[in-house]
Coordinates of C-alpha atoms and ligand atoms in Angstrom, one line a residue:
M1 CA 91.4 151.3 107.6
A2 CA 88.7 148.7 108.4
I3 CA 88.0 148.1 112.1
Y4 CA 87.7 144.5 113.4
D5 CA 84.1 143.6 114.2
P6 CA 83.1 139.9 114.4
K7 CA 79.4 140.9 114.0
S8 CA 79.9 142.8 110.8
L9 CA 78.8 141.3 107.5
K10 CA 81.7 142.8 105.7
A11 CA 84.6 140.5 104.9
E12 CA 87.3 143.0 105.7
E13 CA 85.7 143.7 109.1
F14 CA 85.1 140.2 110.4
I15 CA 88.4 138.8 108.8
N16 CA 90.4 141.8 109.7
H17 CA 94.0 142.0 108.5
E18 CA 95.2 144.3 111.3
E19 CA 93.6 142.1 113.9
I20 CA 95.3 139.0 112.5
L21 CA 98.7 140.8 112.5
E22 CA 98.1 142.0 116.0
T23 CA 97.1 138.4 117.0
L24 CA 100.3 137.0 115.4
R25 CA 102.4 139.6 117.3
Y26 CA 100.7 138.7 120.6
A27 CA 101.2 135.0 120.0
E28 CA 104.9 135.5 119.2
E29 CA 105.4 137.5 122.3
N30 CA 103.7 135.0 124.5
K31 CA 104.7 131.7 122.9
H32 CA 107.0 130.9 125.9
N33 CA 104.7 132.4 128.6
V34 CA 104.2 129.2 130.4
E35 CA 101.8 130.7 132.9
L36 CA 99.5 132.0 130.2
I37 CA 99.8 128.7 128.2
D38 CA 98.9 126.7 131.3
S39 CA 95.9 128.9 132.0
L40 CA 94.7 128.5 128.4
L41 CA 95.0 124.7 128.5
E42 CA 93.0 124.8 131.8
K43 CA 90.4 127.1 130.3
A44 CA 89.9 124.8 127.3
R45 CA 89.7 121.5 129.3
P46 CA 86.3 119.8 129.4
K47 CA 84.4 120.4 132.6
K48 CA 81.6 118.3 134.1
T49 CA 78.2 120.0 134.5
A50 CA 74.9 119.0 135.9
T51 CA 73.7 118.1 132.3
G52 CA 76.8 116.7 130.8
V53 CA 80.2 118.1 129.8
H54 CA 81.0 121.6 128.9
C55 CA 84.0 123.0 126.9
E56 CA 84.6 126.7 126.6
G57 CA 86.9 126.7 123.6
L58 CA 89.4 129.5 122.9
T59 CA 89.4 132.8 121.0
H60 CA 91.6 133.2 117.9
R61 CA 94.1 135.1 120.0
E62 CA 94.3 132.5 122.7
A63 CA 94.5 129.6 120.3
S64 CA 97.2 131.4 118.3
V65 CA 99.4 131.5 121.4
L66 CA 99.1 127.7 121.7
L67 CA 99.9 127.3 118.0
A68 CA 103.0 129.5 118.3
C69 CA 104.2 127.7 121.4
D70 CA 107.1 125.3 120.7
I71 CA 107.8 123.9 124.1
P72 CA 107.8 120.2 123.6
E73 CA 106.0 119.2 126.8
K74 CA 103.3 121.9 126.2
V75 CA 102.8 120.6 122.7
E76 CA 102.4 117.1 124.0
E77 CA 99.8 118.5 126.5
M78 CA 97.9 120.1 123.6
Y79 CA 97.8 116.7 121.8
R80 CA 96.4 115.0 124.9
L81 CA 93.9 117.8 125.5
A82 CA 92.7 117.7 121.9
E83 CA 92.1 113.9 122.2
E84 CA 90.3 114.4 125.5
I85 CA 88.0 117.0 124.0
K86 CA 87.3 114.9 121.0
L87 CA 86.4 111.9 123.2
A88 CA 84.2 114.1 125.3
F89 CA 82.0 115.2 122.4
Y90 CA 82.5 112.8 119.6
G91 CA 83.5 109.6 121.4
N92 CA 85.5 107.1 119.4
R93 CA 83.2 107.4 116.4
I94 CA 84.6 108.4 113.0
V95 CA 82.1 109.5 110.3
M96 CA 82.7 108.1 106.8
F97 CA 82.1 109.8 103.5
A98 CA 83.2 109.9 99.9
P99 CA 83.5 112.8 97.4
L100 CA 81.7 112.6 94.1
Y101 CA 83.1 114.7 91.3
L102 CA 80.3 115.8 89.0
S103 CA 82.1 118.1 86.6
N104 CA 85.5 119.7 86.2
Y105 CA 84.5 122.4 83.8
C106 CA 85.6 125.6 85.4
V107 CA 85.8 129.3 84.5
N108 CA 88.1 130.3 87.3
G109 CA 91.9 130.8 87.2
C110 CA 92.9 129.3 90.6
V111 CA 96.6 128.8 90.2
Y112 CA 96.8 125.7 92.5
C113 CA 93.9 123.8 90.9
P114 CA 94.2 121.6 87.8
Y115 CA 90.6 122.6 86.8
H116 CA 91.8 126.2 86.1
Q117 CA 90.4 127.5 82.8
K118 CA 93.7 127.8 81.0
N119 CA 94.6 124.1 81.6
K120 CA 94.1 122.8 78.1
H121 CA 95.4 119.3 78.6
I122 CA 93.2 118.1 81.4
C123 CA 90.3 116.0 80.1
R124 CA 87.1 117.9 80.7
K125 CA 84.1 115.9 81.8
K126 CA 80.6 116.4 83.1
L127 CA 78.6 113.5 84.3
T128 CA 75.1 112.9 82.7
Q129 CA 72.3 111.9 85.1
E130 CA 72.7 108.4 83.9
E131 CA 76.4 108.4 84.6
I132 CA 75.7 109.9 88.1
K133 CA 73.4 107.0 88.7
N134 CA 76.2 104.5 87.9
E135 CA 78.7 106.3 90.1
V136 CA 76.2 106.3 92.9
I137 CA 75.6 102.6 92.5
A138 CA 79.3 102.0 92.6
L139 CA 79.6 104.1 95.8
Q140 CA 76.6 102.3 97.4
D141 CA 78.2 99.0 96.5
M142 CA 81.2 99.9 98.6
G143 CA 78.9 100.8 101.5
H144 CA 78.9 104.6 101.4
K145 CA 75.9 106.5 102.7
R146 CA 77.2 110.1 102.8
L147 CA 78.6 112.0 99.8
A148 CA 80.2 115.3 99.3
I149 CA 79.5 116.5 95.7
E150 CA 82.2 118.5 94.0
S151 CA 82.1 120.6 90.9
G152 CA 84.1 123.3 89.2
E153 CA 82.4 126.7 88.7
D154 CA 80.9 127.2 85.3
P155 CA 77.5 128.9 84.9
V156 CA 77.0 127.4 81.4
N157 CA 78.2 123.8 81.9
N158 CA 77.3 123.4 85.7
P159 CA 74.5 125.8 86.4
I160 CA 72.6 125.4 89.7
E161 CA 69.9 123.5 87.9
Y162 CA 72.4 120.8 87.0
I163 CA 73.6 120.6 90.6
L164 CA 70.0 120.4 91.9
D165 CA 69.1 117.7 89.3
S166 CA 72.2 115.7 90.3
I167 CA 71.2 115.9 94.0
K168 CA 67.7 114.6 93.1
T169 CA 69.2 111.8 91.1
I170 CA 71.6 110.8 93.9
Y171 CA 68.8 110.7 96.6
S172 CA 66.5 108.7 94.3
I173 CA 68.7 105.7 93.7
Q174 CA 68.0 102.6 95.7
H175 CA 70.2 99.7 94.8
K176 CA 70.0 96.5 96.8
N177 CA 70.2 97.7 100.5
G178 CA 72.1 100.8 99.4
A179 CA 71.1 104.4 99.7
I180 CA 72.8 107.8 99.9
R181 CA 71.2 109.4 102.9
R182 CA 73.2 112.7 103.1
V183 CA 74.6 114.8 100.3
N184 CA 76.9 117.5 101.3
V185 CA 77.8 120.1 98.7
N186 CA 81.1 121.7 97.8
I187 CA 80.5 124.2 95.1
A188 CA 81.6 127.8 94.4
A189 CA 80.1 130.7 96.3
T190 CA 76.7 131.6 95.1
T191 CA 73.6 133.7 95.7
V192 CA 71.1 133.5 98.7
E193 CA 68.5 132.3 96.2
N194 CA 70.6 129.4 95.1
Y195 CA 71.5 128.5 98.6
R196 CA 67.8 128.4 99.3
K197 CA 67.3 126.0 96.4
L198 CA 70.1 123.8 97.8
K199 CA 68.4 123.8 101.2
E200 CA 65.1 122.8 99.5
A201 CA 66.9 120.0 97.7
G202 CA 67.8 118.5 101.1
I203 CA 71.5 119.0 101.3
G204 CA 73.5 118.3 104.5
T205 CA 76.4 120.6 104.9
Y206 CA 77.4 123.4 102.5
I207 CA 81.2 123.3 102.3
L208 CA 83.3 126.1 100.9
F209 CA 87.0 126.4 101.4
Q210 CA 88.3 129.9 101.9
E211 CA 91.6 128.7 100.3
T212 CA 93.4 131.7 102.0
Y213 CA 92.2 134.4 104.3
H214 CA 95.0 136.7 103.2
K215 CA 93.3 139.1 100.8
E216 CA 96.3 140.2 98.8
S217 CA 97.5 136.6 98.3
Y218 CA 93.9 135.5 97.5
L219 CA 93.7 138.0 94.7
Q220 CA 96.9 136.7 93.2
L221 CA 96.1 133.1 93.6
H222 CA 92.6 133.7 92.0
P223 CA 93.6 136.0 89.2
T224 CA 90.6 135.5 87.0
G225 CA 87.0 134.4 87.1
P226 CA 84.2 135.0 89.6
K227 CA 86.2 133.5 92.4
H228 CA 88.6 136.4 92.1
D229 CA 86.1 138.4 94.2
Y230 CA 87.5 137.9 97.7
D231 CA 84.6 139.6 99.5
Y232 CA 81.9 137.6 97.7
H233 CA 83.8 134.4 98.5
T234 CA 84.4 135.3 102.1
E235 CA 80.8 136.4 102.8
A236 CA 79.4 133.2 101.2
M237 CA 78.6 131.5 104.5
D238 CA 76.5 134.4 105.6
R239 CA 74.5 134.2 102.4
A240 CA 74.2 130.4 102.8
M241 CA 72.8 130.9 106.3
E242 CA 70.5 133.6 105.1
G243 CA 69.2 131.0 102.6
G244 CA 68.4 128.6 105.4
I245 CA 71.4 126.3 105.4
D246 CA 72.5 126.1 109.0
D247 CA 75.3 123.5 108.6
V248 CA 78.3 125.1 106.9
G249 CA 81.8 123.7 106.5
L250 CA 84.9 125.9 106.5
G251 CA 88.4 125.1 105.4
V252 CA 91.8 126.5 104.3
L253 CA 94.0 125.1 101.7
F254 CA 97.2 124.8 103.7
G255 CA 100.4 125.6 101.8
L256 CA 99.2 128.7 100.0
E257 CA 99.9 131.3 102.8
L258 CA 101.6 131.4 106.2
Y259 CA 99.8 128.8 108.4
K260 CA 99.6 131.0 111.5
Y261 CA 97.8 133.7 109.5
E262 CA 95.3 131.2 108.1
F263 CA 94.7 129.6 111.5
A264 CA 93.8 133.0 113.0
G265 CA 91.6 133.8 110.0
L266 CA 89.8 130.5 110.2
L267 CA 89.0 130.9 113.9
M268 CA 87.8 134.5 113.3
H269 CA 85.5 133.1 110.6
A270 CA 84.1 130.6 113.1
E271 CA 83.7 133.4 115.8
H272 CA 81.9 135.5 113.2
L273 CA 79.4 132.8 112.4
E274 CA 78.7 132.2 116.0
A275 CA 78.4 136.0 116.7
V276 CA 76.0 136.6 113.8
H277 CA 74.0 133.4 113.4
G278 CA 74.3 132.0 116.9
V279 CA 76.0 128.8 115.6
G280 CA 79.5 128.1 114.5
P281 CA 80.7 126.0 111.6
H282 CA 79.4 122.4 111.5
T283 CA 82.8 121.2 110.2
I284 CA 86.3 122.4 109.5
S285 CA 88.4 120.7 106.8
V286 CA 92.2 120.8 106.7
P287 CA 93.2 120.2 103.1
R288 CA 96.9 120.5 102.1
I289 CA 98.0 121.4 98.6
K290 CA 98.8 118.3 96.5
R291 CA 100.4 117.5 93.2
A292 CA 97.9 117.5 90.3
D293 CA 97.8 117.8 86.5
D294 CA 99.6 121.1 85.6
I295 CA 100.2 121.8 89.4
D296 CA 103.5 121.5 91.2
P297 CA 102.9 122.0 94.9
T298 CA 106.6 122.9 95.5
V299 CA 105.9 126.2 93.7
F300 CA 103.9 127.3 96.7
D301 CA 106.5 128.0 99.4
N302 CA 104.3 127.9 102.4
G303 CA 104.1 124.1 102.6
I304 CA 103.9 122.7 106.1
S305 CA 105.5 119.7 107.7
D306 CA 103.4 116.8 109.1
D307 CA 104.3 117.9 112.7
I308 CA 103.0 121.4 112.1
F309 CA 99.9 120.0 110.4
L310 CA 99.1 117.9 113.4
K311 CA 99.6 120.8 115.7
I312 CA 97.2 122.9 113.7
I313 CA 94.6 120.1 113.9
A314 CA 95.0 119.8 117.7
C315 CA 94.8 123.6 118.2
I316 CA 91.6 123.8 116.1
R317 CA 90.1 120.9 118.1
I318 CA 90.9 122.8 121.3
A319 CA 89.6 126.1 120.1
V320 CA 86.3 125.0 118.6
P321 CA 85.4 121.8 120.6
Y322 CA 82.0 121.2 119.0
T323 CA 82.9 121.5 115.4
G324 CA 83.4 118.3 113.4
M325 CA 86.9 118.0 111.7
I326 CA 87.5 116.4 108.3
I327 CA 90.6 114.9 106.7
S328 CA 90.6 113.6 103.2
T329 CA 92.6 111.1 101.2
R330 CA 95.0 113.9 100.2
E331 CA 96.8 112.6 103.3
S332 CA 98.6 109.3 103.7
Q333 CA 97.5 106.5 106.0
A334 CA 100.2 107.4 108.5
V335 CA 99.2 111.1 108.7
R336 CA 95.5 110.2 108.9
G337 CA 96.2 107.7 111.7
R338 CA 98.0 110.4 113.7
A339 CA 95.4 113.1 112.9
L340 CA 92.6 110.8 114.2
Q341 CA 94.3 110.9 117.7
V342 CA 94.3 114.7 117.9
G343 CA 90.8 115.8 116.8
I344 CA 89.7 114.5 113.4
S345 CA 86.1 113.2 113.5
Q346 CA 85.3 112.5 109.9
I347 CA 87.3 110.9 107.1
S348 CA 86.8 110.0 103.4
G349 CA 87.6 106.5 102.2
A350 CA 88.3 104.9 98.8
S351 CA 88.0 108.3 97.2
R352 CA 88.4 108.9 93.5
T353 CA 88.9 112.5 92.6
S354 CA 88.3 112.2 88.9
V355 CA 85.0 112.8 87.2
G356 CA 83.4 109.4 86.6
G357 CA 86.2 107.6 88.6
Y358 CA 84.1 105.2 90.6
T359 CA 82.9 103.3 87.6
E360 CA 86.4 102.7 86.2
E361 CA 88.2 99.5 87.1
E362 CA 91.6 101.3 87.3
R363 CA 92.0 104.6 89.1
P364 CA 91.9 107.2 86.3
H365 CA 94.3 110.1 86.3
D366 CA 93.2 112.2 83.3
S367 CA 90.5 114.3 85.1
E368 CA 91.7 114.0 88.7
Q369 CA 91.6 117.0 91.0
F370 CA 94.6 116.0 93.0
D371 CA 96.7 112.9 93.7
V372 CA 95.2 110.6 96.3
S373 CA 97.7 109.4 98.9
D374 CA 95.5 107.0 100.8
Q375 CA 94.3 104.6 98.1
R376 CA 92.9 101.8 100.3
T377 CA 89.4 100.3 99.8
L378 CA 86.6 101.3 102.1
D379 CA 86.7 97.8 103.6
E380 CA 90.4 98.3 104.4
V381 CA 89.9 101.7 105.9
V382 CA 87.0 100.5 108.1
R383 CA 89.0 97.5 109.3
W384 CA 92.0 99.8 110.1
L385 CA 89.8 102.2 112.1
M386 CA 88.3 99.4 114.1
E387 CA 91.8 97.9 114.8
M388 CA 92.8 101.2 116.3
G389 CA 89.6 101.2 118.5
F390 CA 87.5 103.6 116.5
I391 CA 83.9 103.0 115.4
P392 CA 83.5 103.8 111.7
S393 CA 80.0 105.5 111.5
F394 CA 77.8 105.7 108.5
C395 CA 75.2 107.6 110.4
T396 CA 73.3 110.4 108.8
A397 CA 70.5 110.7 111.4
C398 CA 71.0 114.2 112.7
Y399 CA 70.0 116.3 109.8
R400 CA 67.3 113.8 108.7
E401 CA 65.8 114.3 112.2
G402 CA 66.1 118.0 112.0
R403 CA 69.0 118.2 114.3
T404 CA 71.0 120.8 112.4
G405 CA 72.7 124.1 113.4
D406 CA 72.2 125.0 117.0
R407 CA 69.9 121.9 117.6
F408 CA 72.9 119.7 116.8
M409 CA 75.2 121.8 118.9
S410 CA 73.0 121.6 121.9
L411 CA 72.8 117.8 121.6
C412 CA 76.6 117.8 121.4
K413 CA 76.9 120.2 124.3
N414 CA 74.7 118.4 126.8
G415 CA 76.4 115.0 126.2
Q416 CA 73.3 113.3 124.8
I417 CA 75.4 112.2 121.9
Q418 CA 76.3 109.0 123.8
N419 CA 72.6 108.0 123.8
C420 CA 72.0 109.0 120.2
C421 CA 75.1 109.1 117.9
H422 CA 76.7 106.1 119.6
P423 CA 73.9 103.6 119.0
N424 CA 73.3 105.1 115.5
A425 CA 77.0 104.5 114.7
L426 CA 76.7 100.9 115.9
M427 CA 73.6 100.3 113.9
T428 CA 74.9 101.8 110.7
L429 CA 78.2 99.9 111.1
T430 CA 76.2 96.7 111.4
E431 CA 74.6 97.6 108.1
F432 CA 78.0 98.0 106.5
L433 CA 79.2 94.7 107.9
A434 CA 76.1 92.8 106.8
D435 CA 76.0 94.2 103.3
Y436 CA 79.5 95.1 102.2
A437 CA 82.3 93.9 104.4
S438 CA 84.8 91.2 103.9
E439 CA 84.7 88.2 106.3
E440 CA 87.7 89.4 108.3
T441 CA 86.3 93.0 108.7
R442 CA 82.9 91.5 109.7
K443 CA 84.4 89.4 112.4
I444 CA 86.3 92.3 114.0
G445 CA 83.3 94.6 113.6
H446 CA 80.9 92.3 115.4
E447 CA 83.2 91.9 118.3
L448 CA 83.7 95.7 118.5
I449 CA 79.9 96.3 118.4
E450 CA 79.3 93.8 121.2
K451 CA 81.8 95.7 123.4
E452 CA 80.5 99.1 122.4
L453 CA 76.8 98.3 123.0
A454 CA 77.5 97.9 126.7
K455 CA 78.7 101.6 126.8
I456 CA 75.2 103.1 126.0
P457 CA 74.2 104.7 129.3
N458 CA 70.4 104.6 128.9
E459 CA 69.1 101.1 129.4
K460 CA 66.1 101.5 127.1
V461 CA 68.2 102.9 124.3
R462 CA 70.6 100.1 124.8
Q463 CA 67.9 97.4 124.4
I464 CA 66.4 99.0 121.3
A465 CA 69.8 99.3 119.7
A466 CA 70.6 95.7 120.4
Q467 CA 67.3 94.6 119.0
N468 CA 67.8 96.7 115.8
I469 CA 71.3 95.3 115.4
A470 CA 69.9 91.8 115.6
D471 CA 67.2 92.7 113.0
I472 CA 69.8 94.1 110.6
K473 CA 71.8 90.9 110.8
A474 CA 68.8 88.6 110.4
S475 CA 66.8 90.5 107.7
N476 CA 66.9 93.2 105.1
R477 CA 65.4 95.8 107.5
R478 CA 67.7 98.9 107.4
D479 CA 67.9 102.6 108.4
F480 CA 67.0 102.4 112.1
R481 CA 67.9 105.6 113.9
F482 CA 67.5 107.6 117.1
Ligands
SAM501 N1 84.9 124.7 92.7 C1 84.5 124.9 94.1 C2 85.2 126.1 94.7 O1 85.9 126.8 93.9 O2 85.1 126.3 95.9 C3 84.7 123.8 95.0 C4 85.2 122.5 94.6 S1 86.9 122.2 94.5 C5 86.6 120.9 93.4 C6 87.3 121.6 96.1 C7 88.6 122.1 96.7 O3 89.7 121.4 96.3 C8 89.0 123.5 96.6 O4 88.3 124.4 97.4 C9 90.5 123.5 96.9 O5 90.7 123.9 98.2 C10 90.9 122.1 96.7 N2 92.0 121.9 95.8 C11 92.1 122.5 94.6 N3 93.3 122.2 94.0 C12 94.0 121.4 94.9 C13 95.3 120.7 94.9 N4 96.1 120.9 93.9 N5 95.6 120.0 96.0 C14 94.7 119.9 97.0 N6 93.5 120.4 97.1 C15 93.1 121.2 96.0

């Protein structure tokens, strides 16, 4: 039997089945232990320090107790604490991005994904570099600056060279005032050498969803193809970090397995990265399984309600306070609105999940990866965020200034984000308003920016930001950043 060891590089030791079962037992036994729950909430609360604000976070065992707790007042307290933590480190900024599907050719057999190899009726497509250029122009014309590229796994149709060429193409396109300034990558687990090449190509975060941490289920849900190898998949982030990528994004596909099991596994994975590499995950995504071509989500009997989903988000926020949290357009406007209150810091907008979808007038369904619930335009999403008091941010400064991995985390931990990310958010939002927004959105945006400028603590930074904002409005000068 494998022994639990967060520092081990072996999947079965750092995601240890017995440790998860023991955690679930402990959480169940203590789910009404009010004294313990109160002490955990207190431990996780942000504390003022000489240099800023500090948050301790919780271990997978501690956070699992909170997740198991069903005392309504305590759950309410968790929601409030999650919001407080998010405000302490991320303020009211919400980072915007869009996925770009490059190819849906895939040799895997993932039973929940329409790209699975045996699906003969989905239309298979792979974008040429010329088509990528057109997609990127369409995305730039909406106002996007940050993309997550997505692809099926197919060494013949989508080899690493194709992904690298595509990244180069994306970064090279300048159209009007548009530019894609950060490309995150969501492709299948690969080798250290390939991760090194992705790093050299200038990617932002490497994202790979674990799908499920439950090995036995994983093997059944991925019956064929290279993704069947649970250990290779689970150890991918260690290889990515060995290859020099220090921003990695974790995620679980909720609905496949029991959520409490996944939650403990996800946090153990984060603890493992911290223990081995000295830096936890840059982001955590929370996708839920959706209807798609050849896929009926009701077949998977571990689907979770919206309330449980929000509780999971809040408990992740409390456990790993410095990690960005992402929600996609798989979720409806209503769920996204609630999720933003309990910890989400990054959302996609106006997504098309089909290969080549952005250049089509009508939303195409023939090559889609999943049904999109939130189908609003980027302008609508931006306006909606501002009406709720959030600042939509198109900032990509950190990784371009070398603030990745632990350097980003220390900026986040010592509270300097308010003098850095906050003005960057306001300047990039001004770019969006000047170049892409509707009249109504622009008006709301300018009022919000005026109000938010006053909140920049450092006077010098505040003055420079105000000057840059005036320049953006009056000229074609763009891409100011701290
Ligand atoms: N092919 C790569 C891999 O296997 O990791 C990554 C790209 S895949 C296009 C992105 C993610 O979409 C998968 O990791 C999976 O979690 C998610 N996904 C697949 N089928 C889905 C469905 N029916 N509903 C919601 N999300 C789905």
